[in-house]
PDB file of C-alpha atoms in Angstrom:
ATOM      1  CA  UNK A   1     -25.809   6.009  56.124  1.00 49.00           C
ATOM      2  CA  UNK A   2     -28.032   3.207  54.936  1.00 51.00           C
ATOM      3  CA  UNK A   3     -29.177   5.385  52.021  1.00 47.00           C
ATOM      4  CA  UNK A   4     -25.582   6.119  50.993  1.00 51.00           C
ATOM      5  CA  UNK A   5     -24.703   2.443  51.226  1.00 50.00           C
ATOM      6  CA  UNK A   6     -27.721   1.548  49.111  1.00 47.00           C
ATOM      7  CA  UNK A   7     -26.731   4.139  46.486  1.00 50.00           C
ATOM      8  CA  UNK A   8     -23.194   2.768  46.376  1.00 51.00           C
ATOM      9  CA  UNK A   9     -24.512  -0.771  45.988  1.00 50.00           C
ATOM     10  CA  UNK A  10     -26.824   0.288  43.175  1.00 53.00           C
ATOM     11  CA  UNK A  11     -23.949   2.087  41.394  1.00 49.00           C
ATOM     12  CA  UNK A  12     -21.705  -0.956  41.788  1.00 53.00           C
ATOM     13  CA  UNK A  13     -24.447  -3.139  40.300  1.00 53.00           C
ATOM     14  CA  UNK A  14     -24.786  -0.798  37.334  1.00 55.00           C
ATOM     15  CA  UNK A  15     -21.052  -0.843  36.497  1.00 58.00           C
ATOM     16  CA  UNK A  16     -20.868  -4.539  35.373  1.00 66.00           C
ATOM     17  CA  UNK A  17     -23.976  -4.044  33.247  1.00 63.00           C
ATOM     18  CA  UNK A  18     -22.448  -0.965  31.656  1.00 64.00           C
ATOM     19  CA  UNK A  19     -19.181  -2.810  31.034  1.00 63.00           C
ATOM     20  CA  UNK A  20     -21.042  -5.680  29.393  1.00 66.00           C
ATOM     21  CA  UNK A  21     -22.971  -3.245  27.219  1.00 70.00           C
ATOM     22  CA  UNK A  22     -19.754  -1.512  26.107  1.00 61.00           C
ATOM     23  CA  UNK A  23     -18.178  -4.890  25.378  1.00 70.00           C
ATOM     24  CA  UNK A  24     -21.135  -5.877  23.195  1.00 69.00           C
ATOM     25  CA  UNK A  25     -20.986  -2.562  21.334  1.00 61.00           C
ATOM     26  CA  UNK A  26     -17.229  -2.932  20.749  1.00 63.00           C
ATOM     27  CA  UNK A  27     -17.645  -6.537  19.556  1.00 67.00           C
ATOM     28  CA  UNK A  28     -20.446  -5.511  17.192  1.00 69.00           C
ATOM     29  CA  UNK A  29     -18.309  -2.670  15.840  1.00 71.00           C
ATOM     30  CA  UNK A  30     -15.377  -5.048  15.312  1.00 72.00           C
ATOM     31  CA  UNK A  31     -17.601  -7.498  13.443  1.00 79.00           C
ATOM     32  CA  UNK A  32     -18.919  -4.754  11.151  1.00 81.00           C
ATOM     33  CA  UNK A  33     -15.398  -3.519  10.474  1.00 79.00           C
ATOM     34  CA  UNK A  34     -14.185  -7.061   9.738  1.00 82.00           C
ATOM     35  CA  UNK A  35     -17.145  -7.678   7.397  1.00 84.00           C
ATOM     36  CA  UNK A  36     -16.513  -4.443   5.473  1.00 88.00           C
ATOM     37  CA  UNK A  37     -12.771  -5.156   5.272  1.00 86.00           C
ATOM     38  CA  UNK A  38     -13.318  -8.675   3.968  1.00 87.00           C
ATOM     39  CA  UNK A  39     -15.862  -7.444   1.428  1.00 90.00           C
ATOM     40  CA  UNK A  40     -13.433  -4.825   0.116  1.00 91.00           C
ATOM     41  CA  UNK A  41     -10.616  -7.392  -0.032  1.00 88.00           C
ATOM     42  CA  UNK A  42     -12.837  -9.799  -1.960  1.00 91.00           C
ATOM     43  CA  UNK A  43     -13.782  -7.068  -4.460  1.00 91.00           C
ATOM     44  CA  UNK A  44     -10.142  -6.054  -4.867  1.00 90.00           C
ATOM     45  CA  UNK A  45      -9.077  -9.689  -5.324  1.00 87.00           C
ATOM     46  CA  UNK A  46     -11.674 -10.133  -8.058  1.00 89.00           C
ATOM     47  CA  UNK A  47     -10.521  -6.937  -9.785  1.00 90.00           C
ATOM     48  CA  UNK A  48      -6.892  -8.160  -9.767  1.00 86.00           C
ATOM     49  CA  UNK A  49      -7.248 -11.909 -10.296  1.00 88.00           C
ATOM     50  CA  UNK A  50      -9.968 -12.039 -12.983  1.00 90.00           C
ATOM     51  CA  UNK A  51      -7.980 -10.040 -15.610  1.00 88.00           C
ATOM     52  CA  UNK A  52      -4.902 -12.163 -14.908  1.00 89.00           C
ATOM     53  CA  UNK A  53      -6.871 -15.392 -15.390  1.00 90.00           C
ATOM     54  CA  UNK A  54      -8.416 -13.977 -18.570  1.00 90.00           C
ATOM     55  CA  UNK A  55      -4.975 -13.162 -19.993  1.00 90.00           C
ATOM     56  CA  UNK A  56      -3.729 -16.645 -19.066  1.00 90.00           C
ATOM     57  CA  UNK A  57      -6.735 -18.272 -20.754  1.00 91.00           C
ATOM     58  CA  UNK A  58      -6.421 -16.046 -23.833  1.00 90.00           C
ATOM     59  CA  UNK A  59      -2.749 -16.980 -24.215  1.00 89.00           C
ATOM     60  CA  UNK A  60      -3.901 -20.461 -25.322  1.00 91.00           C
ATOM     61  CA  UNK A  61      -6.416 -19.176 -27.906  1.00 90.00           C
ATOM     62  CA  UNK A  62      -6.164 -18.115 -31.506  1.00 87.00           C
ATOM     63  CA  UNK A  63      -6.886 -14.530 -32.526  1.00 83.00           C
ATOM     64  CA  UNK A  64     -10.246 -15.559 -33.986  1.00 85.00           C
ATOM     65  CA  UNK A  65     -11.329 -17.246 -30.764  1.00 87.00           C
ATOM     66  CA  UNK A  66     -10.295 -14.237 -28.672  1.00 86.00           C
ATOM     67  CA  UNK A  67     -12.308 -11.832 -30.845  1.00 84.00           C
ATOM     68  CA  UNK A  68     -15.372 -14.046 -31.298  1.00 85.00           C
ATOM     69  CA  UNK A  69     -15.681 -15.511 -27.784  1.00 84.00           C
ATOM     70  CA  UNK A  70     -13.320 -13.688 -25.428  1.00 83.00           C
ATOM     71  CA  UNK A  71     -14.683 -15.202 -22.193  1.00 85.00           C
ATOM     72  CA  UNK A  72     -15.067 -18.835 -23.230  1.00 85.00           C
ATOM     73  CA  UNK A  73     -12.536 -21.605 -22.814  1.00 85.00           C
ATOM     74  CA  UNK A  74     -10.374 -22.310 -25.867  1.00 85.00           C
ATOM     75  CA  UNK A  75     -11.565 -25.037 -28.217  1.00 83.00           C
ATOM     76  CA  UNK A  76      -7.962 -26.035 -28.787  1.00 84.00           C
ATOM     77  CA  UNK A  77      -5.241 -25.164 -26.286  1.00 87.00           C
ATOM     78  CA  UNK A  78      -2.590 -23.538 -28.482  1.00 88.00           C
ATOM     79  CA  UNK A  79       0.696 -24.050 -26.610  1.00 87.00           C
ATOM     80  CA  UNK A  80       2.501 -22.927 -29.755  1.00 89.00           C
ATOM     81  CA  UNK A  81       1.560 -19.325 -28.867  1.00 88.00           C
ATOM     82  CA  UNK A  82       4.337 -19.390 -26.286  1.00 90.00           C
ATOM     83  CA  UNK A  83       6.809 -20.761 -28.808  1.00 88.00           C
ATOM     84  CA  UNK A  84       5.835 -18.039 -31.289  1.00 86.00           C
ATOM     85  CA  UNK A  85       6.240 -15.323 -28.675  1.00 85.00           C
ATOM     86  CA  UNK A  86       9.570 -16.744 -27.489  1.00 88.00           C
ATOM     87  CA  UNK A  87      11.147 -17.070 -30.955  1.00 85.00           C
ATOM     88  CA  UNK A  88       9.298 -14.939 -33.508  1.00 80.00           C
ATOM     89  CA  UNK A  89       8.981 -11.910 -31.222  1.00 80.00           C
ATOM     90  CA  UNK A  90      12.477 -12.451 -29.718  1.00 86.00           C
ATOM     91  CA  UNK A  91      10.947 -12.526 -26.238  1.00 87.00           C
ATOM     92  CA  UNK A  92      13.541 -15.136 -25.285  1.00 88.00           C
ATOM     93  CA  UNK A  93      16.445 -12.780 -25.984  1.00 90.00           C
ATOM     94  CA  UNK A  94      14.750  -9.864 -24.221  1.00 92.00           C
ATOM     95  CA  UNK A  95      13.920 -12.103 -21.284  1.00 91.00           C
ATOM     96  CA  UNK A  96      17.585 -13.121 -20.954  1.00 92.00           C
ATOM     97  CA  UNK A  97      18.694  -9.483 -21.123  1.00 93.00           C
ATOM     98  CA  UNK A  98      16.203  -8.562 -18.393  1.00 93.00           C
ATOM     99  CA  UNK A  99      17.370 -11.389 -16.156  1.00 93.00           C
ATOM    100  CA  UNK A 100      21.042 -10.412 -16.555  1.00 94.00           C
ATOM    101  CA  UNK A 101      20.427  -6.696 -15.977  1.00 95.00           C
ATOM    102  CA  UNK A 102      17.935  -6.995 -13.120  1.00 94.00           C
ATOM    103  CA  UNK A 103      19.718  -9.758 -11.202  1.00 94.00           C
ATOM    104  CA  UNK A 104      23.102  -8.006 -11.496  1.00 95.00           C
ATOM    105  CA  UNK A 105      21.632  -4.659 -10.447  1.00 95.00           C
ATOM    106  CA  UNK A 106      19.739  -6.293  -7.586  1.00 94.00           C
ATOM    107  CA  UNK A 107      22.846  -7.976  -6.181  1.00 94.00           C
ATOM    108  CA  UNK A 108      24.843  -4.749  -6.371  1.00 95.00           C
ATOM    109  CA  UNK A 109      22.155  -2.512  -4.909  1.00 95.00           C
ATOM    110  CA  UNK A 110      21.430  -4.916  -2.048  1.00 93.00           C
ATOM    111  CA  UNK A 111      25.117  -5.156  -1.163  1.00 93.00           C
ATOM    112  CA  UNK A 112      25.824  -1.432  -1.408  1.00 93.00           C
ATOM    113  CA  UNK A 113      22.521  -0.436   0.204  1.00 92.00           C
ATOM    114  CA  UNK A 114      23.054  -2.784   3.150  1.00 92.00           C
ATOM    115  CA  UNK A 115      26.597  -1.502   3.701  1.00 91.00           C
ATOM    116  CA  UNK A 116      25.504   2.132   3.484  1.00 91.00           C
ATOM    117  CA  UNK A 117      22.540   1.615   5.831  1.00 91.00           C
ATOM    118  CA  UNK A 118      24.714  -0.296   8.291  1.00 90.00           C
ATOM    119  CA  UNK A 119      27.366   2.415   8.471  1.00 89.00           C
ATOM    120  CA  UNK A 120      24.806   5.205   8.892  1.00 89.00           C
ATOM    121  CA  UNK A 121      22.828   3.292  11.495  1.00 86.00           C
ATOM    122  CA  UNK A 122      25.615   1.876  13.662  1.00 84.00           C
ATOM    123  CA  UNK A 123      28.490   4.366  13.600  1.00 84.00           C
ATOM    124  CA  UNK A 124      28.827   8.001  14.652  1.00 84.00           C
ATOM    125  CA  UNK A 125      30.994  10.209  12.434  1.00 84.00           C
ATOM    126  CA  UNK A 126      30.948  13.808  11.142  1.00 87.00           C
ATOM    127  CA  UNK A 127      28.615  14.326   8.198  1.00 86.00           C
ATOM    128  CA  UNK A 128      26.500  11.265   9.001  1.00 85.00           C
ATOM    129  CA  UNK A 129      23.280  13.231   9.185  1.00 87.00           C
ATOM    130  CA  UNK A 130      24.068  15.095   5.942  1.00 90.00           C
ATOM    131  CA  UNK A 131      24.761  11.849   4.049  1.00 88.00           C
ATOM    132  CA  UNK A 132      21.522  10.333   5.324  1.00 87.00           C
ATOM    133  CA  UNK A 133      19.383  13.251   4.182  1.00 88.00           C
ATOM    134  CA  UNK A 134      21.168  13.535   0.829  1.00 87.00           C
ATOM    135  CA  UNK A 135      20.426   9.861   0.213  1.00 85.00           C
ATOM    136  CA  UNK A 136      16.869  10.413   1.372  1.00 84.00           C
ATOM    137  CA  UNK A 137      16.479  13.296  -1.075  1.00 84.00           C
ATOM    138  CA  UNK A 138      17.218  10.845  -3.878  1.00 81.00           C
ATOM    139  CA  UNK A 139      13.773   9.312  -3.272  1.00 83.00           C
ATOM    140  CA  UNK A 140      12.113  12.577  -4.266  1.00 82.00           C
ATOM    141  CA  UNK A 141      14.082  13.051  -7.488  1.00 80.00           C
ATOM    142  CA  UNK A 142      11.921  12.292 -10.565  1.00 81.00           C
ATOM    143  CA  UNK A 143      13.504   9.842 -12.987  1.00 82.00           C
ATOM    144  CA  UNK A 144      12.594  11.761 -16.135  1.00 81.00           C
ATOM    145  CA  UNK A 145      14.568  14.817 -14.986  1.00 83.00           C
ATOM    146  CA  UNK A 146      17.782  12.796 -15.065  1.00 85.00           C
ATOM    147  CA  UNK A 147      17.320  11.216 -18.496  1.00 88.00           C
ATOM    148  CA  UNK A 148      19.272  13.812 -20.507  1.00 88.00           C
ATOM    149  CA  UNK A 149      22.238  14.102 -18.067  1.00 88.00           C
ATOM    150  CA  UNK A 150      22.355  10.317 -17.775  1.00 89.00           C
ATOM    151  CA  UNK A 151      22.396   9.928 -21.543  1.00 90.00           C
ATOM    152  CA  UNK A 152      25.440  12.166 -22.005  1.00 91.00           C
ATOM    153  CA  UNK A 153      27.146  10.770 -18.905  1.00 89.00           C
ATOM    154  CA  UNK A 154      26.888   7.178 -20.141  1.00 90.00           C
ATOM    155  CA  UNK A 155      27.910   8.288 -23.636  1.00 90.00           C
ATOM    156  CA  UNK A 156      31.067   9.940 -22.284  1.00 91.00           C
ATOM    157  CA  UNK A 157      32.011   6.777 -20.383  1.00 90.00           C
ATOM    158  CA  UNK A 158      31.257   4.516 -23.347  1.00 89.00           C
ATOM    159  CA  UNK A 159      28.441   2.755 -21.478  1.00 89.00           C
ATOM    160  CA  UNK A 160      25.507   3.856 -23.607  1.00 90.00           C
ATOM    161  CA  UNK A 161      23.508   0.955 -25.116  1.00 89.00           C
ATOM    162  CA  UNK A 162      25.334  -1.562 -22.926  1.00 90.00           C
ATOM    163  CA  UNK A 163      24.228  -3.843 -20.127  1.00 91.00           C
ATOM    164  CA  UNK A 164      26.787  -2.452 -17.613  1.00 92.00           C
ATOM    165  CA  UNK A 165      25.508   1.087 -18.232  1.00 92.00           C
ATOM    166  CA  UNK A 166      21.925   0.051 -17.598  1.00 93.00           C
ATOM    167  CA  UNK A 167      22.935  -1.949 -14.525  1.00 94.00           C
ATOM    168  CA  UNK A 168      24.750   1.023 -12.980  1.00 93.00           C
ATOM    169  CA  UNK A 169      21.773   3.279 -13.715  1.00 93.00           C
ATOM    170  CA  UNK A 170      19.393   0.845 -12.032  1.00 94.00           C
ATOM    171  CA  UNK A 171      21.689   0.649  -9.006  1.00 94.00           C
ATOM    172  CA  UNK A 172      21.877   4.435  -8.707  1.00 90.00           C
ATOM    173  CA  UNK A 173      18.114   4.868  -8.691  1.00 90.00           C
ATOM    174  CA  UNK A 174      17.358   1.932  -6.375  1.00 92.00           C
ATOM    175  CA  UNK A 175      20.090   2.718  -3.824  1.00 92.00           C
ATOM    176  CA  UNK A 176      18.296   5.521  -1.872  1.00 91.00           C
ATOM    177  CA  UNK A 177      15.193   3.396  -1.290  1.00 91.00           C
ATOM    178  CA  UNK A 178      17.282   0.395  -0.252  1.00 92.00           C
ATOM    179  CA  UNK A 179      19.274   2.451   2.233  1.00 91.00           C
ATOM    180  CA  UNK A 180      16.132   4.108   3.612  1.00 89.00           C
ATOM    181  CA  UNK A 181      14.378   0.760   4.059  1.00 87.00           C
ATOM    182  CA  UNK A 182      17.284  -1.081   5.707  1.00 89.00           C
ATOM    183  CA  UNK A 183      18.359   1.792   7.970  1.00 89.00           C
ATOM    184  CA  UNK A 184      15.762   1.025  10.646  1.00 84.00           C
ATOM    185  CA  UNK A 185      16.590  -2.696  10.607  1.00 83.00           C
ATOM    186  CA  UNK A 186      20.271  -2.146  11.332  1.00 86.00           C
ATOM    187  CA  UNK A 187      19.358   0.565  13.831  1.00 84.00           C
ATOM    188  CA  UNK A 188      17.216  -1.874  15.820  1.00 82.00           C
ATOM    189  CA  UNK A 189      19.767  -4.695  15.964  1.00 81.00           C
ATOM    190  CA  UNK A 190      21.260  -5.269  19.448  1.00 81.00           C
ATOM    191  CA  UNK A 191      24.681  -3.708  19.882  1.00 78.00           C
ATOM    192  CA  UNK A 192      25.741  -6.442  22.325  1.00 80.00           C
ATOM    193  CA  UNK A 193      25.891  -9.009  19.525  1.00 79.00           C
ATOM    194  CA  UNK A 194      28.267  -6.812  17.538  1.00 78.00           C
ATOM    195  CA  UNK A 195      30.484  -6.268  20.584  1.00 79.00           C
ATOM    196  CA  UNK A 196      30.503 -10.022  21.291  1.00 82.00           C
ATOM    197  CA  UNK A 197      31.655 -10.692  17.726  1.00 80.00           C
ATOM    198  CA  UNK A 198      34.499  -8.197  18.124  1.00 80.00           C
ATOM    199  CA  UNK A 199      35.526  -9.791  21.430  1.00 81.00           C
ATOM    200  CA  UNK A 200      35.624 -13.186  19.728  1.00 79.00           C
ATOM    201  CA  UNK A 201      38.146 -11.814  17.255  1.00 80.00           C
ATOM    202  CA  UNK A 202      35.956 -10.840  14.312  1.00 79.00           C
ATOM    203  CA  UNK A 203      36.869  -7.701  12.417  1.00 81.00           C
ATOM    204  CA  UNK A 204      34.417  -5.117  11.167  1.00 80.00           C
ATOM    205  CA  UNK A 205      33.954  -6.826   7.799  1.00 85.00           C
ATOM    206  CA  UNK A 206      33.434 -10.276   9.284  1.00 85.00           C
ATOM    207  CA  UNK A 207      31.071  -8.921  11.942  1.00 84.00           C
ATOM    208  CA  UNK A 208      28.993  -7.264   9.246  1.00 84.00           C
ATOM    209  CA  UNK A 209      28.766 -10.165   6.780  1.00 85.00           C
ATOM    210  CA  UNK A 210      28.553 -13.061   9.261  1.00 84.00           C
ATOM    211  CA  UNK A 211      26.674 -11.516  12.200  1.00 84.00           C
ATOM    212  CA  UNK A 212      24.783  -8.299  11.452  1.00 85.00           C
ATOM    213  CA  UNK A 213      23.712  -8.968   7.861  1.00 85.00           C
ATOM    214  CA  UNK A 214      22.069 -12.355   8.611  1.00 84.00           C
ATOM    215  CA  UNK A 215      20.154 -10.734  11.486  1.00 84.00           C
ATOM    216  CA  UNK A 216      18.646  -8.245   9.027  1.00 83.00           C
ATOM    217  CA  UNK A 217      17.527 -11.029   6.666  1.00 83.00           C
ATOM    218  CA  UNK A 218      13.765 -10.236   6.870  1.00 81.00           C
ATOM    219  CA  UNK A 219      14.366  -6.639   5.833  1.00 83.00           C
ATOM    220  CA  UNK A 220      16.779  -7.713   3.098  1.00 87.00           C
ATOM    221  CA  UNK A 221      14.217 -10.126   1.650  1.00 84.00           C
ATOM    222  CA  UNK A 222      11.437  -7.538   1.724  1.00 84.00           C
ATOM    223  CA  UNK A 223      13.448  -4.764   0.058  1.00 89.00           C
ATOM    224  CA  UNK A 224      14.775  -7.258  -2.496  1.00 88.00           C
ATOM    225  CA  UNK A 225      11.194  -7.994  -3.571  1.00 87.00           C
ATOM    226  CA  UNK A 226      10.346  -4.312  -3.911  1.00 88.00           C
ATOM    227  CA  UNK A 227      13.529  -3.623  -5.861  1.00 91.00           C
ATOM    228  CA  UNK A 228      12.971  -6.595  -8.154  1.00 91.00           C
ATOM    229  CA  UNK A 229       9.433  -5.464  -8.966  1.00 88.00           C
ATOM    230  CA  UNK A 230      10.574  -1.927  -9.693  1.00 89.00           C
ATOM    231  CA  UNK A 231      13.581  -2.903 -11.806  1.00 92.00           C
ATOM    232  CA  UNK A 232      11.789  -5.660 -13.727  1.00 92.00           C
ATOM    233  CA  UNK A 233       8.982  -3.276 -14.733  1.00 89.00           C
ATOM    234  CA  UNK A 234      11.300  -0.339 -15.509  1.00 90.00           C
ATOM    235  CA  UNK A 235      10.505   1.157 -18.916  1.00 89.00           C
ATOM    236  CA  UNK A 236      11.592   4.792 -19.141  1.00 89.00           C
ATOM    237  CA  UNK A 237      15.290   4.274 -18.383  1.00 90.00           C
ATOM    238  CA  UNK A 238      15.913   1.428 -20.874  1.00 92.00           C
ATOM    239  CA  UNK A 239      13.947   3.200 -23.613  1.00 90.00           C
ATOM    240  CA  UNK A 240      16.125   6.313 -23.293  1.00 89.00           C
ATOM    241  CA  UNK A 241      19.477   4.701 -22.493  1.00 90.00           C
ATOM    242  CA  UNK A 242      19.356   1.347 -24.270  1.00 89.00           C
ATOM    243  CA  UNK A 243      18.404   1.814 -27.925  1.00 86.00           C
ATOM    244  CA  UNK A 244      20.419  -1.117 -29.315  1.00 88.00           C
ATOM    245  CA  UNK A 245      17.814  -3.773 -30.163  1.00 87.00           C
ATOM    246  CA  UNK A 246      20.177  -6.602 -29.251  1.00 87.00           C
ATOM    247  CA  UNK A 247      20.404  -5.165 -25.734  1.00 89.00           C
ATOM    248  CA  UNK A 248      16.678  -4.517 -25.257  1.00 91.00           C
ATOM    249  CA  UNK A 249      15.066  -5.676 -22.012  1.00 92.00           C
ATOM    250  CA  UNK A 250      11.657  -7.301 -21.767  1.00 91.00           C
ATOM    251  CA  UNK A 251       9.597  -4.126 -21.358  1.00 89.00           C
ATOM    252  CA  UNK A 252      11.110  -2.656 -24.541  1.00 90.00           C
ATOM    253  CA  UNK A 253      10.552  -5.882 -26.452  1.00 87.00           C
ATOM    254  CA  UNK A 254       6.925  -6.086 -25.315  1.00 86.00           C
ATOM    255  CA  UNK A 255       6.209  -2.504 -26.373  1.00 84.00           C
ATOM    256  CA  UNK A 256       7.879  -3.015 -29.756  1.00 84.00           C
ATOM    257  CA  UNK A 257       6.063  -6.310 -30.328  1.00 83.00           C
ATOM    258  CA  UNK A 258       2.656  -4.831 -29.506  1.00 78.00           C
ATOM    259  CA  UNK A 259       3.174  -1.821 -31.782  1.00 79.00           C
ATOM    260  CA  UNK A 260       4.870  -3.571 -34.706  1.00 74.00           C
ATOM    261  CA  UNK A 261       1.910  -5.739 -35.696  1.00 65.00           C
ATOM    262  CA  UNK A 262      -0.426  -2.767 -36.293  1.00 62.00           C
ATOM    263  CA  UNK A 263      -3.671  -4.301 -37.631  1.00 65.00           C
ATOM    264  CA  UNK A 264      -2.491  -7.902 -38.020  1.00 71.00           C
ATOM    265  CA  UNK A 265      -2.033  -8.696 -34.341  1.00 75.00           C
ATOM    266  CA  UNK A 266      -1.487 -12.219 -33.091  1.00 81.00           C
ATOM    267  CA  UNK A 267      -3.332 -11.746 -29.808  1.00 84.00           C
ATOM    268  CA  UNK A 268      -2.600 -15.273 -28.632  1.00 87.00           C
ATOM    269  CA  UNK A 269       1.162 -14.782 -28.896  1.00 87.00           C
ATOM    270  CA  UNK A 270       0.856 -11.296 -27.410  1.00 86.00           C
ATOM    271  CA  UNK A 271      -0.968 -12.619 -24.343  1.00 89.00           C
ATOM    272  CA  UNK A 272       1.567 -15.438 -24.095  1.00 89.00           C
ATOM    273  CA  UNK A 273       4.348 -12.831 -24.032  1.00 88.00           C
ATOM    274  CA  UNK A 274       2.497 -11.006 -21.238  1.00 88.00           C
ATOM    275  CA  UNK A 275       2.313 -14.227 -19.222  1.00 90.00           C
ATOM    276  CA  UNK A 276       6.047 -14.808 -19.738  1.00 89.00           C
ATOM    277  CA  UNK A 277       6.683 -11.280 -18.454  1.00 88.00           C
ATOM    278  CA  UNK A 278       4.492 -11.641 -15.362  1.00 88.00           C
ATOM    279  CA  UNK A 279       5.428 -15.177 -14.269  1.00 87.00           C
ATOM    280  CA  UNK A 280       8.906 -14.309 -12.822  1.00 85.00           C
ATOM    281  CA  UNK A 281       7.374 -11.540 -10.719  1.00 84.00           C
ATOM    282  CA  UNK A 282       4.720 -13.900  -9.347  1.00 84.00           C
ATOM    283  CA  UNK A 283       7.309 -16.576  -8.579  1.00 83.00           C
ATOM    284  CA  UNK A 284       9.555 -14.138  -6.696  1.00 79.00           C
ATOM    285  CA  UNK A 285       6.621 -12.742  -4.756  1.00 78.00           C
ATOM    286  CA  UNK A 286       5.198 -16.158  -3.837  1.00 78.00           C
ATOM    287  CA  UNK A 287       8.608 -17.350  -2.618  1.00 75.00           C
ATOM    288  CA  UNK A 288       9.375 -14.295  -0.478  1.00 71.00           C
ATOM    289  CA  UNK A 289       5.938 -12.863   0.367  1.00 68.00           C
ATOM    290  CA  UNK A 290       6.108 -14.126   3.971  1.00 66.00           C
ATOM    291  CA  UNK A 291       9.153 -11.955   4.535  1.00 62.00           C
ATOM    292  CA  UNK A 292       7.149  -8.813   3.741  1.00 59.00           C
ATOM    293  CA  UNK A 293       4.755  -9.236   6.679  1.00 53.00           C
ATOM    294  CA  UNK A 294       6.085  -7.203   9.558  1.00 49.00           C
ATOM    295  CA  UNK A 295       9.146  -6.079   7.637  1.00 50.00           C
ATOM    296  CA  UNK A 296       7.988  -2.660   6.484  1.00 46.00           C
ATOM    297  CA  UNK A 297       9.422  -0.214   8.989  1.00 43.00           C
ATOM    298  CA  UNK A 298       9.724   3.533   8.970  1.00 40.00           C
ATOM    299  CA  UNK A 299      13.345   4.579   8.466  1.00 39.00           C
ATOM    300  CA  UNK A 300      13.745   7.578  10.729  1.00 40.00           C
ATOM    301  CA  UNK A 301      17.029   9.217  11.602  1.00 43.00           C
ATOM    302  CA  UNK A 302      17.797   9.050  15.300  1.00 46.00           C
TER     303      UNK A 302
END
C-alpha cells in the first residue's frame, strides 16, 4: 500500500510540472505566431502604403522631375497639377457624375436590400426559401455576361447613356450581396423587441424603420462601405452602358485621360487625378472602418 501511495504521489507531482511545460510550449508557440503575423502585416502595409505615398508625392511634381528623380521630394510643390486635372481633364465633371450615381445607387440598394433581408429573415411565407436562393444565385452571375442584354434593355426603356439607367444597373448588381450580408443581422435580432413595438402600437413599417433597422446599424455601415468601394471603382458597366461623354463617371474619365495624351503625358496632373479618385474612398473607409470589425457574418438560411 505504501508503494502504491508513493507512486500516486510521484504521479501527482509530475502533473503540475507537465502542465507548466505545456503552458510554456503554448506561450512560445503563440509568440512565434504573433511575430510571424506582425511581420507579414508590416510587409503588406509597406507594399500598400509606399506606392500610395509615392503617387501622392508625384502629384506635386512636374513631368521632368518625375522622370529624372522619381523617388526624391519635389523641388517645387506644384499645386496647380490638381487644378489642371480638375479643369483641363474634366475630372471635376466626372467626379460630380460619380458622386451622383454612386450615392443615389447606394441609398437605393441599402434601402431595398435591408427591406428584402428583413422580410426573408423575420417572416415565414411560401416561396421564402426559393427567393433567398434566387437572390443568392445573383452573386455568382458574372457581370460581363449581362452586358449585351442590359444594353438593349436600357435602350428599350430610353435609359441608355443616362444617370438613372446607370443607377438602376448598379442597384441590380449590388442588391444580392446587400441582402446576403444583412440577412444574418436581421436573423439574429431579438424577436421580443419587435413584439414590444407592436404592442406599443407601432405598425410593421414603423417597427422596421424605427426599431429593427437602427439595431442592424453595424451591419448596414459595413455593407455600405463594401458597396461604395465596389460601385465607385466600377468600370465595365459604365463603359458599356454610358458612352455619352457628358455622363461619364470618374473611372471612364481617368481611362480616357490616361490614353488621350499618348506620348505627351502630364504625369503630375495624371497622378493628381489618381489622388482625387482615391481620396473619397479613403475618407469613407476611415470614417466607417470601426463598423467593419465584428460585422462580417455568414448569411446562412435557417
